[in-house]
Structures are given as C-alpha cells and as structure tokens.
Tab-separated table of N, CA and C and ligand atoms in Angstrom:
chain	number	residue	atom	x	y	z
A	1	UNK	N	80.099	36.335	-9.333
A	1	UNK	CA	81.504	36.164	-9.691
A	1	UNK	C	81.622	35.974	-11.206
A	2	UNK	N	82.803	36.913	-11.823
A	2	UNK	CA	82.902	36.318	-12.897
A	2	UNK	C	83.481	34.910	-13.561
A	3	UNK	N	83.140	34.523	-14.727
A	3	UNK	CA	83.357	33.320	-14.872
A	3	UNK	C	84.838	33.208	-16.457
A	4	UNK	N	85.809	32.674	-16.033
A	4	UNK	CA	86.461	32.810	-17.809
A	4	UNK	C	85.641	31.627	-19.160
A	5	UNK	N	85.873	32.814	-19.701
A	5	UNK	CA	84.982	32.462	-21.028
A	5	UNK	C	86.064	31.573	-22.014
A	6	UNK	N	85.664	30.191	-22.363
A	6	UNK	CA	86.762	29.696	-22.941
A	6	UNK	C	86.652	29.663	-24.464
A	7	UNK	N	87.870	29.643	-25.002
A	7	UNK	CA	87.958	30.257	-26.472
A	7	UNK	C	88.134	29.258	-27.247
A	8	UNK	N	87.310	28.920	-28.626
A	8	UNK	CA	87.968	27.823	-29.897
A	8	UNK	C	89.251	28.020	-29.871
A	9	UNK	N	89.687	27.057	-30.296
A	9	UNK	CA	89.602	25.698	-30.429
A	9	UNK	C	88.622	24.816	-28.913
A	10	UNK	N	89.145	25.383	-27.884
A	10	UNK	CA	89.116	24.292	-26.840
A	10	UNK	C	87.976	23.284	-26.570
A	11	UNK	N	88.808	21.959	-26.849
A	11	UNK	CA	87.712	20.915	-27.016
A	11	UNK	C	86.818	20.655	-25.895
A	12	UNK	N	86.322	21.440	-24.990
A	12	UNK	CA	85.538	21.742	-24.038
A	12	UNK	C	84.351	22.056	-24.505
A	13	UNK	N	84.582	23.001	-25.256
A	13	UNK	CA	83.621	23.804	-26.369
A	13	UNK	C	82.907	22.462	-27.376
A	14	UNK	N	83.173	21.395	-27.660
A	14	UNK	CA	82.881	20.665	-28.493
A	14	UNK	C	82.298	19.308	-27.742
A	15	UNK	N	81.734	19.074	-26.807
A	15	UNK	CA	81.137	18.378	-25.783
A	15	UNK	C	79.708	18.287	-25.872
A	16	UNK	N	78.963	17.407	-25.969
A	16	UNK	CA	77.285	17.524	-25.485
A	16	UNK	C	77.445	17.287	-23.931
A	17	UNK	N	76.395	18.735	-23.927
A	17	UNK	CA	76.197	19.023	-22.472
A	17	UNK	C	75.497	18.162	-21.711
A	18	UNK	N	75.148	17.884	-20.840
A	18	UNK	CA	74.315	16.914	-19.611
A	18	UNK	C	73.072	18.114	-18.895
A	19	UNK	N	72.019	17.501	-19.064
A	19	UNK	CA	70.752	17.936	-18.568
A	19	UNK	C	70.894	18.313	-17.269
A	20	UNK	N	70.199	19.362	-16.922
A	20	UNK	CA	69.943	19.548	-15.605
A	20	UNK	C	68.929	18.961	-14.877
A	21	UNK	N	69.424	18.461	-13.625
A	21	UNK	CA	68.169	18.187	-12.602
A	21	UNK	C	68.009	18.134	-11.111
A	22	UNK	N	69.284	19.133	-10.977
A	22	UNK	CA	68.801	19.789	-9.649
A	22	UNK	C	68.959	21.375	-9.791
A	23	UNK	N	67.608	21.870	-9.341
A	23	UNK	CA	67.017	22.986	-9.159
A	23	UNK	C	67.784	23.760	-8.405
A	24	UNK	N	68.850	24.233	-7.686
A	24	UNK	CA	68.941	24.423	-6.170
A	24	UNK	C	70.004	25.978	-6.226
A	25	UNK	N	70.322	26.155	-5.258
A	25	UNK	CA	71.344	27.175	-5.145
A	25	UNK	C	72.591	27.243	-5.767
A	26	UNK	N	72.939	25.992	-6.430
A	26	UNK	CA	74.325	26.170	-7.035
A	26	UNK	C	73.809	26.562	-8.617
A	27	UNK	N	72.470	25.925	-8.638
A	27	UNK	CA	71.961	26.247	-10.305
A	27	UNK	C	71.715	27.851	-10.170
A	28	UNK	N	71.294	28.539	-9.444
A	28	UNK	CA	70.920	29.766	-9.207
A	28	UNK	C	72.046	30.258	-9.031
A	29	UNK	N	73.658	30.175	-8.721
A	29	UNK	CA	74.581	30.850	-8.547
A	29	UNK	C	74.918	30.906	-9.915
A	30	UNK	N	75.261	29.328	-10.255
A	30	UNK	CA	76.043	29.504	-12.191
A	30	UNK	C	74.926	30.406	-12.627
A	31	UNK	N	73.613	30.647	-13.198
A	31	UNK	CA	72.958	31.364	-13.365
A	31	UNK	C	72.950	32.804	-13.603
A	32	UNK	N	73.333	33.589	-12.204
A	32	UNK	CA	73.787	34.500	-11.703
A	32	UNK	C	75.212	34.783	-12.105
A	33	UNK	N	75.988	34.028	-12.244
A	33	UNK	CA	77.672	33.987	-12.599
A	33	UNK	C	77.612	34.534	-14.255
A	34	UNK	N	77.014	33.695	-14.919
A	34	UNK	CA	76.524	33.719	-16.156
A	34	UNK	C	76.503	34.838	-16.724
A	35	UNK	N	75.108	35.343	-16.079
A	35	UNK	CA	74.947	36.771	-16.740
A	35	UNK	C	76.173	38.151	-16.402
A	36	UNK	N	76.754	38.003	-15.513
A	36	UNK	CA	77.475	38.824	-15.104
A	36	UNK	C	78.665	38.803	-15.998
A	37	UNK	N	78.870	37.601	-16.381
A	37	UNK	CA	79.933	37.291	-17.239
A	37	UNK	C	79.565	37.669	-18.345
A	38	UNK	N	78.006	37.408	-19.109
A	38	UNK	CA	78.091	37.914	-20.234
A	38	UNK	C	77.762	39.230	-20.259
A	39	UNK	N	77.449	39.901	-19.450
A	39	UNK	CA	77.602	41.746	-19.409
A	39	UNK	C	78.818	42.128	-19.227
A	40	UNK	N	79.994	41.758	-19.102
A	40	UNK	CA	80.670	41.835	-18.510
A	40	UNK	C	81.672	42.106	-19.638
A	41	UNK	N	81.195	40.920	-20.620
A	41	UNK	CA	81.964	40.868	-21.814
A	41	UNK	C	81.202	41.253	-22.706
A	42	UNK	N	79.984	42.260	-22.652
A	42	UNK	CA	79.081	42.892	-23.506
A	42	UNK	C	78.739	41.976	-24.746
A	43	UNK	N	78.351	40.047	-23.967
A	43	UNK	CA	77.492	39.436	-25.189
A	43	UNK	C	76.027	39.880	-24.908
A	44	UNK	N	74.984	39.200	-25.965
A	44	UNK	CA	74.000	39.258	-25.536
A	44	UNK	C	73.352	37.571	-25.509
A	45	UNK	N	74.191	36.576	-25.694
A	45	UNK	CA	73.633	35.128	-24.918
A	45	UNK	C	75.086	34.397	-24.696
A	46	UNK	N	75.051	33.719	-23.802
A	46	UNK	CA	76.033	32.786	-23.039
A	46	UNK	C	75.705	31.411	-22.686
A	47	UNK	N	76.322	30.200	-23.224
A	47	UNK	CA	75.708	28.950	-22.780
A	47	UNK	C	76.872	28.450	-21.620
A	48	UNK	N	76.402	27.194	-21.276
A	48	UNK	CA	77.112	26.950	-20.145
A	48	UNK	C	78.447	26.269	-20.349
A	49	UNK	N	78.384	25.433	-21.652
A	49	UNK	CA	79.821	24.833	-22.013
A	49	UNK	C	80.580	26.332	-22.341
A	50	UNK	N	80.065	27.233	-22.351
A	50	UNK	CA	81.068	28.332	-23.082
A	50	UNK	C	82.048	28.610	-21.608
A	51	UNK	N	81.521	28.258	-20.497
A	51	UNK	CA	82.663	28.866	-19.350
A	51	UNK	C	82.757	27.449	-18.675
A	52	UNK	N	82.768	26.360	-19.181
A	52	UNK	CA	83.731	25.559	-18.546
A	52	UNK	C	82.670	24.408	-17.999
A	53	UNK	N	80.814	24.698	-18.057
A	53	UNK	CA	80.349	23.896	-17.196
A	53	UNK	C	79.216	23.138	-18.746
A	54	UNK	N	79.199	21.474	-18.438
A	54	UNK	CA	78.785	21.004	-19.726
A	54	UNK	C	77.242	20.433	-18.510
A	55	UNK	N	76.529	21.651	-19.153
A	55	UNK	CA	75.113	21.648	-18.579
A	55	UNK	C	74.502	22.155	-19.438
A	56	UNK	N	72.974	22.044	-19.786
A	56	UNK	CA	72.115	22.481	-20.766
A	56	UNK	C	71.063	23.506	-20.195
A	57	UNK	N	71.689	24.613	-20.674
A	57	UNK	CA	71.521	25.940	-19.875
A	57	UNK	C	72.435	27.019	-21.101
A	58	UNK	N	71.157	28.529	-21.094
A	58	UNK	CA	72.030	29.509	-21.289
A	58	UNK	C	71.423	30.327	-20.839
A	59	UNK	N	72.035	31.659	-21.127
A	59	UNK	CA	71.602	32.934	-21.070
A	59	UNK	C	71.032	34.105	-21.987
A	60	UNK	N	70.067	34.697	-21.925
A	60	UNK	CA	70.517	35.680	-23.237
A	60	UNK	C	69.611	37.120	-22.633
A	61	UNK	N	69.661	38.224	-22.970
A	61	UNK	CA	70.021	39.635	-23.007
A	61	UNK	C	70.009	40.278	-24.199
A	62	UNK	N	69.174	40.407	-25.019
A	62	UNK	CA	69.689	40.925	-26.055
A	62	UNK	C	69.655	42.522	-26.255
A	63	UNK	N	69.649	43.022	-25.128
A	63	UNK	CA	70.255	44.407	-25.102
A	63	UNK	C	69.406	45.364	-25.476
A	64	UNK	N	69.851	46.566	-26.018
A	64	UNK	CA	69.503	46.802	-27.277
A	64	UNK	C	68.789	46.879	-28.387
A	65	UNK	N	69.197	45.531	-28.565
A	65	UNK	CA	69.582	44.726	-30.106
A	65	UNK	C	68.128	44.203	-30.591
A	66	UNK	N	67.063	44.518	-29.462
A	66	UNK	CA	65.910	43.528	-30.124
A	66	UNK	C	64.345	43.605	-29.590
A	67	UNK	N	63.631	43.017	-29.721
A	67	UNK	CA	62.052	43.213	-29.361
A	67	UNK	C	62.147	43.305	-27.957
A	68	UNK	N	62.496	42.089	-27.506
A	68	UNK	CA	62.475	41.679	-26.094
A	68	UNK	C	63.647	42.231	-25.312
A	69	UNK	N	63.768	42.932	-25.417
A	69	UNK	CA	65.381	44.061	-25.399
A	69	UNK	C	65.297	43.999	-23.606
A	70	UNK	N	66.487	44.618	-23.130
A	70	UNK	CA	67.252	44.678	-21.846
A	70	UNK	C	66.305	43.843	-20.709
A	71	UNK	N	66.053	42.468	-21.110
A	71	UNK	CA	65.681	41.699	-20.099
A	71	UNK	C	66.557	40.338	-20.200
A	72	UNK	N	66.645	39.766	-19.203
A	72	UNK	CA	67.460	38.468	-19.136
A	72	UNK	C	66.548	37.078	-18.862
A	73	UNK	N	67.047	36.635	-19.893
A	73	UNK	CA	65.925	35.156	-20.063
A	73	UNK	C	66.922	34.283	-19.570
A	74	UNK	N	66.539	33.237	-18.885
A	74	UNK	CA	66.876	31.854	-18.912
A	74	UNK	C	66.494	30.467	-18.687
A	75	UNK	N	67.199	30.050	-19.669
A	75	UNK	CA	66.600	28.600	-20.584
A	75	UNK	C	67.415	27.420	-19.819
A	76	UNK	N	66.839	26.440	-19.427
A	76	UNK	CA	67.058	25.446	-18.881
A	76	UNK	C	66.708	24.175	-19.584
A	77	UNK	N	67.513	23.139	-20.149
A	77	UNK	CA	66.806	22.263	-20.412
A	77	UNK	C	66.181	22.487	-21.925
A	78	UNK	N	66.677	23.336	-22.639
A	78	UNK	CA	65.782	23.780	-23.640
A	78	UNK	C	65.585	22.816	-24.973
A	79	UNK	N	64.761	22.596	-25.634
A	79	UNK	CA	64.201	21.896	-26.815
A	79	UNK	C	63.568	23.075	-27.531
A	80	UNK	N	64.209	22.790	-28.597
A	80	UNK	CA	63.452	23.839	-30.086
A	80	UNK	C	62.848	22.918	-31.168
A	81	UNK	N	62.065	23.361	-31.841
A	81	UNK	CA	61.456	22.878	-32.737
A	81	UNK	C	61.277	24.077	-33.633
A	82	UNK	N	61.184	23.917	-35.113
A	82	UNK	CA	61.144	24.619	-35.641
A	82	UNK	C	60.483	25.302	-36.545
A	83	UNK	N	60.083	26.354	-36.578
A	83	UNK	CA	58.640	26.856	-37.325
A	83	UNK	C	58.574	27.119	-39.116
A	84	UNK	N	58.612	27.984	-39.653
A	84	UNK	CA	58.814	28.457	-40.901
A	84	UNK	C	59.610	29.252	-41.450
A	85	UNK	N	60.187	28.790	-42.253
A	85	UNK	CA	61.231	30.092	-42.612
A	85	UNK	C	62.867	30.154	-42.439
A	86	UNK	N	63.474	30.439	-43.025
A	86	UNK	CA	64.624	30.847	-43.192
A	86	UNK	C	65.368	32.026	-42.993
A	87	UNK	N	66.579	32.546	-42.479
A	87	UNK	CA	67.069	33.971	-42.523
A	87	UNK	C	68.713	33.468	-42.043
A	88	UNK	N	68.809	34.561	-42.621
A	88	UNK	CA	70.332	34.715	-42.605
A	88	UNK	C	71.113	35.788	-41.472
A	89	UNK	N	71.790	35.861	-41.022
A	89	UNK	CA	72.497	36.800	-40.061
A	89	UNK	C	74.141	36.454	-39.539
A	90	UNK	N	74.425	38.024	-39.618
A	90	UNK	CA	75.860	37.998	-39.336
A	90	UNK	C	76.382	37.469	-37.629
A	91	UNK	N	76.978	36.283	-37.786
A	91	UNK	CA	76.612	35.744	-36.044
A	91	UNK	C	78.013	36.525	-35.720
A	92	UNK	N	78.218	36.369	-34.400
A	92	UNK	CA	79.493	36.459	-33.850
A	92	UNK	C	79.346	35.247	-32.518
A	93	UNK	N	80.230	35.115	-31.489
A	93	UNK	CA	80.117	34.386	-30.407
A	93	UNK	C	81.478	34.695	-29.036
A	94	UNK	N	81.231	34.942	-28.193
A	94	UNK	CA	81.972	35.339	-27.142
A	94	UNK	C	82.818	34.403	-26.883
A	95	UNK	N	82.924	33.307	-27.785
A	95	UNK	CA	83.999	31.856	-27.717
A	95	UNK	C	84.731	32.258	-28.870
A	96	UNK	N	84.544	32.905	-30.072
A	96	UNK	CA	84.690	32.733	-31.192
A	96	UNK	C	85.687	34.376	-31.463
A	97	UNK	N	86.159	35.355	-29.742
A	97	UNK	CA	86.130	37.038	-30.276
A	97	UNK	C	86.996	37.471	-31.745
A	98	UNK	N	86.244	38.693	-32.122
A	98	UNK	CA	86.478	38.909	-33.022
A	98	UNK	C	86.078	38.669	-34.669
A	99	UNK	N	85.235	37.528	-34.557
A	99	UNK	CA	84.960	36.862	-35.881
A	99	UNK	C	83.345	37.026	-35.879
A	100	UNK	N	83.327	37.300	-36.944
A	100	UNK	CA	81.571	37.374	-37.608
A	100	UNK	C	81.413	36.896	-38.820
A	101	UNK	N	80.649	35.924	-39.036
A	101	UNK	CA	80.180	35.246	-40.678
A	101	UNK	C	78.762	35.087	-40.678
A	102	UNK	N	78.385	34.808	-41.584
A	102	UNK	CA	76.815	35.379	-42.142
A	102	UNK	C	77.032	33.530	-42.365
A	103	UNK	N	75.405	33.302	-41.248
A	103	UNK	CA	74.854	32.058	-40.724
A	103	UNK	C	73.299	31.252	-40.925
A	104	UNK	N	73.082	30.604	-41.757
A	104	UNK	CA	71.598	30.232	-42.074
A	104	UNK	C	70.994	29.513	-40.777
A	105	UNK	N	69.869	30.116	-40.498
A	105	UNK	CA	69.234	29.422	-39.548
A	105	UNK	C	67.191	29.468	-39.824
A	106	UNK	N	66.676	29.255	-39.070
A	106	UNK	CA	64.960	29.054	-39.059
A	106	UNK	C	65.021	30.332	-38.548
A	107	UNK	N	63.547	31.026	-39.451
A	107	UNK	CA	63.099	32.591	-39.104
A	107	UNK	C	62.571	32.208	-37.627
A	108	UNK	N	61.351	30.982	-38.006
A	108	UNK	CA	60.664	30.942	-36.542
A	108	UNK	C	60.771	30.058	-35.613
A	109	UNK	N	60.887	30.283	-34.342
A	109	UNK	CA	61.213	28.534	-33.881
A	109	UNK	C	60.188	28.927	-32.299
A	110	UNK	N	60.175	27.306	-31.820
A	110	UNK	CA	59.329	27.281	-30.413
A	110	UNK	C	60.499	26.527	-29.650
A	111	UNK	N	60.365	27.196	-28.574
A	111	UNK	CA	61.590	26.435	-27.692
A	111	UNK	C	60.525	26.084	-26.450
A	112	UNK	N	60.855	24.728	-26.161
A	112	UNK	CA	60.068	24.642	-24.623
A	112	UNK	C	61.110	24.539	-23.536
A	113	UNK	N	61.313	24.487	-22.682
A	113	UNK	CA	62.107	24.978	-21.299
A	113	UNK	C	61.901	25.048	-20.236
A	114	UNK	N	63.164	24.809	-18.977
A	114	UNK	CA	62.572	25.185	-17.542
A	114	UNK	C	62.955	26.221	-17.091
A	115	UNK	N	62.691	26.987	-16.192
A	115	UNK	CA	63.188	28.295	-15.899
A	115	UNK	C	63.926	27.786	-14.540
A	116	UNK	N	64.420	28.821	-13.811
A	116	UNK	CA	65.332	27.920	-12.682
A	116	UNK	C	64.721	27.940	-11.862
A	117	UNK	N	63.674	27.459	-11.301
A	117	UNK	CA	62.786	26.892	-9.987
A	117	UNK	C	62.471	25.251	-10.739
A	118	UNK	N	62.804	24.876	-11.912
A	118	UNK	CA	62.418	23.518	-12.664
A	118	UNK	C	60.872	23.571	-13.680
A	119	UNK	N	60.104	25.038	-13.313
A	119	UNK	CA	58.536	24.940	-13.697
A	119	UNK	C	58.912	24.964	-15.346
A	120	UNK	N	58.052	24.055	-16.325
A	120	UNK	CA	58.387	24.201	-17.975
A	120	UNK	C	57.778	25.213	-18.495
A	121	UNK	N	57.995	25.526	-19.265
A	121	UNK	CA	57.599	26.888	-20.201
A	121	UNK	C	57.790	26.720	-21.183
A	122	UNK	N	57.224	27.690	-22.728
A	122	UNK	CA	57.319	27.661	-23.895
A	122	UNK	C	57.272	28.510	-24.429
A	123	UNK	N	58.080	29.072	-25.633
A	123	UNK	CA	58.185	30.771	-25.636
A	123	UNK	C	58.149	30.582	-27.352
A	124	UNK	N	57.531	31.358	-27.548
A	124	UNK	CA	57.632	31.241	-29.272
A	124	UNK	C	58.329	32.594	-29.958
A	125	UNK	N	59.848	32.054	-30.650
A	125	UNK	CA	60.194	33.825	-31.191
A	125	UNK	C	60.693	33.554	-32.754
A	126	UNK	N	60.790	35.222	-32.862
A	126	UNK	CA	61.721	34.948	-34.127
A	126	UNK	C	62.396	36.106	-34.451
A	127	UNK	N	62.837	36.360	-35.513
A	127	UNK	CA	64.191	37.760	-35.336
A	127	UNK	C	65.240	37.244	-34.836
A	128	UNK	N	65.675	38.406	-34.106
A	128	UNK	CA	67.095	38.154	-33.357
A	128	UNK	C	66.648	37.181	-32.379
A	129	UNK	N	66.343	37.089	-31.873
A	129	UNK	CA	65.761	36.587	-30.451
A	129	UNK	C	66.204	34.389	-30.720
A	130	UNK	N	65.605	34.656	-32.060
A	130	UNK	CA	65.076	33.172	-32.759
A	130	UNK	C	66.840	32.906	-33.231
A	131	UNK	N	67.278	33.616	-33.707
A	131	UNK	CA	68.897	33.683	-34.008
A	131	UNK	C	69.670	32.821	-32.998
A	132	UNK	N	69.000	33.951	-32.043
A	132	UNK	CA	70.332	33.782	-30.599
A	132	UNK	C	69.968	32.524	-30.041
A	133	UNK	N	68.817	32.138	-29.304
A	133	UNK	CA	68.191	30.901	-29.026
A	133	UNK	C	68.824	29.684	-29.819
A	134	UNK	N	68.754	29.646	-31.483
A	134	UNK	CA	69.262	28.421	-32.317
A	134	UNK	C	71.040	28.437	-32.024
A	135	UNK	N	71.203	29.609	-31.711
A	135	UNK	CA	73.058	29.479	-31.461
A	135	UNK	C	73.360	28.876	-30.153
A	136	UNK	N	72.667	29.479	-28.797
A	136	UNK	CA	72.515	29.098	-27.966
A	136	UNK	C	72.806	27.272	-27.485
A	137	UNK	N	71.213	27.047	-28.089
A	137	UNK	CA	71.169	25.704	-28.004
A	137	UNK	C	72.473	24.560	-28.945
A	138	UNK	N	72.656	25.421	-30.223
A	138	UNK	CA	74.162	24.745	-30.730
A	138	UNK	C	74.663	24.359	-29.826
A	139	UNK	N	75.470	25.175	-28.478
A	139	UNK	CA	76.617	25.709	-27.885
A	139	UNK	C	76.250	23.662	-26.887
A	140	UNK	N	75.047	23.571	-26.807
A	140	UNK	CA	74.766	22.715	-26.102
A	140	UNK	C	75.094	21.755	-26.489
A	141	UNK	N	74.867	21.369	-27.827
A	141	UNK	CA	75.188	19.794	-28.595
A	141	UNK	C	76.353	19.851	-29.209
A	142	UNK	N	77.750	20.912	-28.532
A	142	UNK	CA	79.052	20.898	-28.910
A	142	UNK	C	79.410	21.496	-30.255
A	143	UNK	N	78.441	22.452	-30.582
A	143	UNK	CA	78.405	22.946	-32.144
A	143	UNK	C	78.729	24.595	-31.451
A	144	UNK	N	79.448	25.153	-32.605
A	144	UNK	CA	80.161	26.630	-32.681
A	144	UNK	C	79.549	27.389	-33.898
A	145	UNK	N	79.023	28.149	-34.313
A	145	UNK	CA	78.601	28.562	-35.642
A	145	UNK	C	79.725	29.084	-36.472
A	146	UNK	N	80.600	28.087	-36.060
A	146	UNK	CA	82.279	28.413	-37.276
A	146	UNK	C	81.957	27.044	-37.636
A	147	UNK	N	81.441	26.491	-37.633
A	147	UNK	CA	81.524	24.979	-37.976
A	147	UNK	C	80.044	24.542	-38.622
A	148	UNK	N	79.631	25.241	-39.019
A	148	UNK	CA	78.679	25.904	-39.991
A	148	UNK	C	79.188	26.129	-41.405
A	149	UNK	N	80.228	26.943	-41.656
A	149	UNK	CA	80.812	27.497	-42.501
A	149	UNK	C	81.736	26.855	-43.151
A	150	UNK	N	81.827	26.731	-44.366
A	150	UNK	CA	83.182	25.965	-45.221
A	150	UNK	C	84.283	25.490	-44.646
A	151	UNK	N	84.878	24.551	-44.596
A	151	UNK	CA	86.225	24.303	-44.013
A	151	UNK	C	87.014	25.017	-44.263
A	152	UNK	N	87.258	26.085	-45.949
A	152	UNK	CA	87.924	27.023	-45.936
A	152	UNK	C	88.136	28.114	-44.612
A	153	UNK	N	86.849	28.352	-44.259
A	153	UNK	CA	86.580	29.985	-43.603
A	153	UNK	C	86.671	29.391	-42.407
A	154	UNK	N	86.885	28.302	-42.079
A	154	UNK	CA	87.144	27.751	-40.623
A	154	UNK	C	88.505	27.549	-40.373
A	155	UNK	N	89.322	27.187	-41.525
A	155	UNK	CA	90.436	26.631	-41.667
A	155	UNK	C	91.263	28.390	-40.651
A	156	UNK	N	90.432	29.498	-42.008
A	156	UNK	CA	91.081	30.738	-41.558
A	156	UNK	C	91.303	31.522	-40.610
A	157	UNK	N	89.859	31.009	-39.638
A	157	UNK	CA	89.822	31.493	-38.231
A	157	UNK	C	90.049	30.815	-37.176
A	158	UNK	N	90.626	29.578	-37.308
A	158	UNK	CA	91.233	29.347	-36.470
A	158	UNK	C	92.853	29.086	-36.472
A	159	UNK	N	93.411	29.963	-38.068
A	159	UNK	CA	94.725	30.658	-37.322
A	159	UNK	C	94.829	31.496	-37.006
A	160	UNK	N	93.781	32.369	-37.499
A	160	UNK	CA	93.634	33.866	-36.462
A	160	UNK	C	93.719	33.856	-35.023
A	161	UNK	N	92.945	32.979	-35.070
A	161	UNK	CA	92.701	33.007	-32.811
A	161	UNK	C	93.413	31.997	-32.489
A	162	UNK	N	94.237	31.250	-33.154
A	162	UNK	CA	95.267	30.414	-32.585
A	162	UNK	C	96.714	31.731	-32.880
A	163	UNK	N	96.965	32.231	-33.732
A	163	UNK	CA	97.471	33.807	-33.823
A	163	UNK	C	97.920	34.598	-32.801
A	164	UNK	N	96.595	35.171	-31.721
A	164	UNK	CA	96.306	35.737	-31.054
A	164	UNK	C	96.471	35.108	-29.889
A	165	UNK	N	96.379	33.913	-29.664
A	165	UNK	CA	96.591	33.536	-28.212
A	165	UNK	C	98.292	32.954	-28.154
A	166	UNK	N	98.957	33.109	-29.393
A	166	UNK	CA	100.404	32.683	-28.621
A	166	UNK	C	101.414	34.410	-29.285
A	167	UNK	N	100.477	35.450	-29.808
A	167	UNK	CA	101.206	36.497	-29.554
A	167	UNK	C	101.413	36.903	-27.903
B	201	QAP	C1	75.221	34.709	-29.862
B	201	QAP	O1	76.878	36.290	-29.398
B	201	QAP	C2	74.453	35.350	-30.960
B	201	QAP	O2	83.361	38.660	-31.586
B	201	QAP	C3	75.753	35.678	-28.835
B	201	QAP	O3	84.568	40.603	-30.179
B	201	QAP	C4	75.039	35.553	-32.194
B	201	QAP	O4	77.091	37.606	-27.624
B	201	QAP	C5	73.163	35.732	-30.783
B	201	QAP	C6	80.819	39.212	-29.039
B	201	QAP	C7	74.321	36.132	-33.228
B	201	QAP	C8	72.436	36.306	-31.814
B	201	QAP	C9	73.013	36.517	-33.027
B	201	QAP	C10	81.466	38.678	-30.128
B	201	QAP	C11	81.439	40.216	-28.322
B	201	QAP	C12	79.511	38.721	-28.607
B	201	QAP	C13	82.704	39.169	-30.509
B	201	QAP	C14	77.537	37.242	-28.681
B	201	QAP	C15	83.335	40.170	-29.780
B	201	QAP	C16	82.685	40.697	-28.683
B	201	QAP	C17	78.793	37.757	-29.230
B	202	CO	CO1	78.256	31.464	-28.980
C-alpha cells in the first residue's frame, strides 16, 4: 500500500524517531509500504518519519544513480560513524519536492544496522550511497537537509512550498 509522504514544514518531520524492537509482520509491512512509496514517487531513499511513522528505519534504492544500483537496502536501527573525508552534493528530498541545494557531508562513513529479521550488520560506503545513508539517518534525529543551509535559503524555501500548498 501506498503511504502519503509528508511535506516541510510539518512538524512531524522534526521529531526524533523511537528505535525499533519488534521484528514482526507489521515491521515487514511498513517496510514493504515504504519502498513502494518511494518508487512510486521515483526517490531513491525514504525514512520512516517522512510518511508519518517516528521509527528508526529507512529505505534506499539508488536506482540508477550508483555502484550498488537497482537493489533495495534496509536499515534498521542504524548508527554511522564516520570515516574520512569530505564531499559535497546537490541533495534533494521527497519531503522537501522540488528543491535541491548543494550539502556538505563525510566522503566515507560505516553504518552498523539491523536488517528486518533483527540480525546486525555493517556496511561500509561512500559516493552516493554514503550521501544518501547520512541524509537518511538525519531524517531520523528530526533533521531535513534545508536546515543545513543558511537561514536565508531556508527562509526562501519554505515560502515556496508553503506557496504551493495553499495555491
Ligand atoms: C535522499 O532523495 C538523497 O525534489 C533521497 O521533485 C538525497 O529521493 C539521497 C525527489 C541526495 C542521496 C543524495 C526530490 C524526487 C527525490 C524532488 C530523494 C523531487 C522528486 C529525492
Ligand atoms: Co529526505
């Protein structure tokens, strides 16, 4: 089923999420809901505060777009730590449509994680992959990668998409 994707401002979006710790069929449905939603809306990662549920969990897919291309990962529970390096990239966010600003983050990072049966894992990336993961996990501790950016360039996009939702 699809899920609605909720849009900045909404202070939903700005919440630290709550850990997961049951494994079970409803975690495997949001899961499943998830990705459908973010193909759906042609992202390539989706966290769980982004559609309404404040759990520490996302999705990502990066399509396309990357090494680890047209497979679907998911992160449960995730912790990053961070490796070497610096890079820059033009983000966008399926909370955020329409808007793209150029975002500093770590070239390399290690994320450890559960996958959805609860077993931990540890995945080491970087590139896009390392991008999407550090945005990801933002989405978790109530952070938007507009809120990153100058209060100017925040100030601006959110009369744009406040704009757009009462045309
Ligand atoms: C997060 O972003 C991300 O504005 C995922 O009109 C960002 O899926 C990962 C999207 C940067 C890696 C690098 C945004 C779709 C999708 C839009 C997304 C839009 C339509 C964004
Ligand atoms: Co996002």
């Amino acid at each position: 089923m699809k899920l609605e994707i909720l849009k900045y401002p909404d202070p939903r979006l700005s919440l630290k999420a709550q850990p997961v710790d049951k494994f079970d069929g409803s975690l495997h449905q949001l899961l499943n809901d998830m990705a459908e939603t973010m193909y759906a809306a042609e992202g390539i990662g989706l966290a769980a505060p982004q559609v309404g549920k404040s759990l520490r969990l996302f999705v990502v897919d990066l399509g396309e777009h990357g090494e680890s291309s047209g497979k679907l990962m998911e992160f449960i529970n995730p912790v990053l730590s961070r490796g070497e390096g610096t890079t820059t990239f033009e983000e966008g966010c399926l909370s955020v449509p329409g808007v793209t600003e150029e975002v500093d983050r770590f070239e390399n990072i290690t994320i450890s994680f559960q996958d959805r049966n609860g077993k931990a894992q540890e995945m080491m990336a970087q590139g896009l992959l390392a991008v999407a993961l550090q945005h990801e996990n933002d989405h978790l501790d109530g952070v938007l990668f507009v809120e990153k950016l100058s209060p100017m360039k925040r100030r601006l996009i959110k009369k744009k998409l406040q704009k757009a939702v009462t045309l």
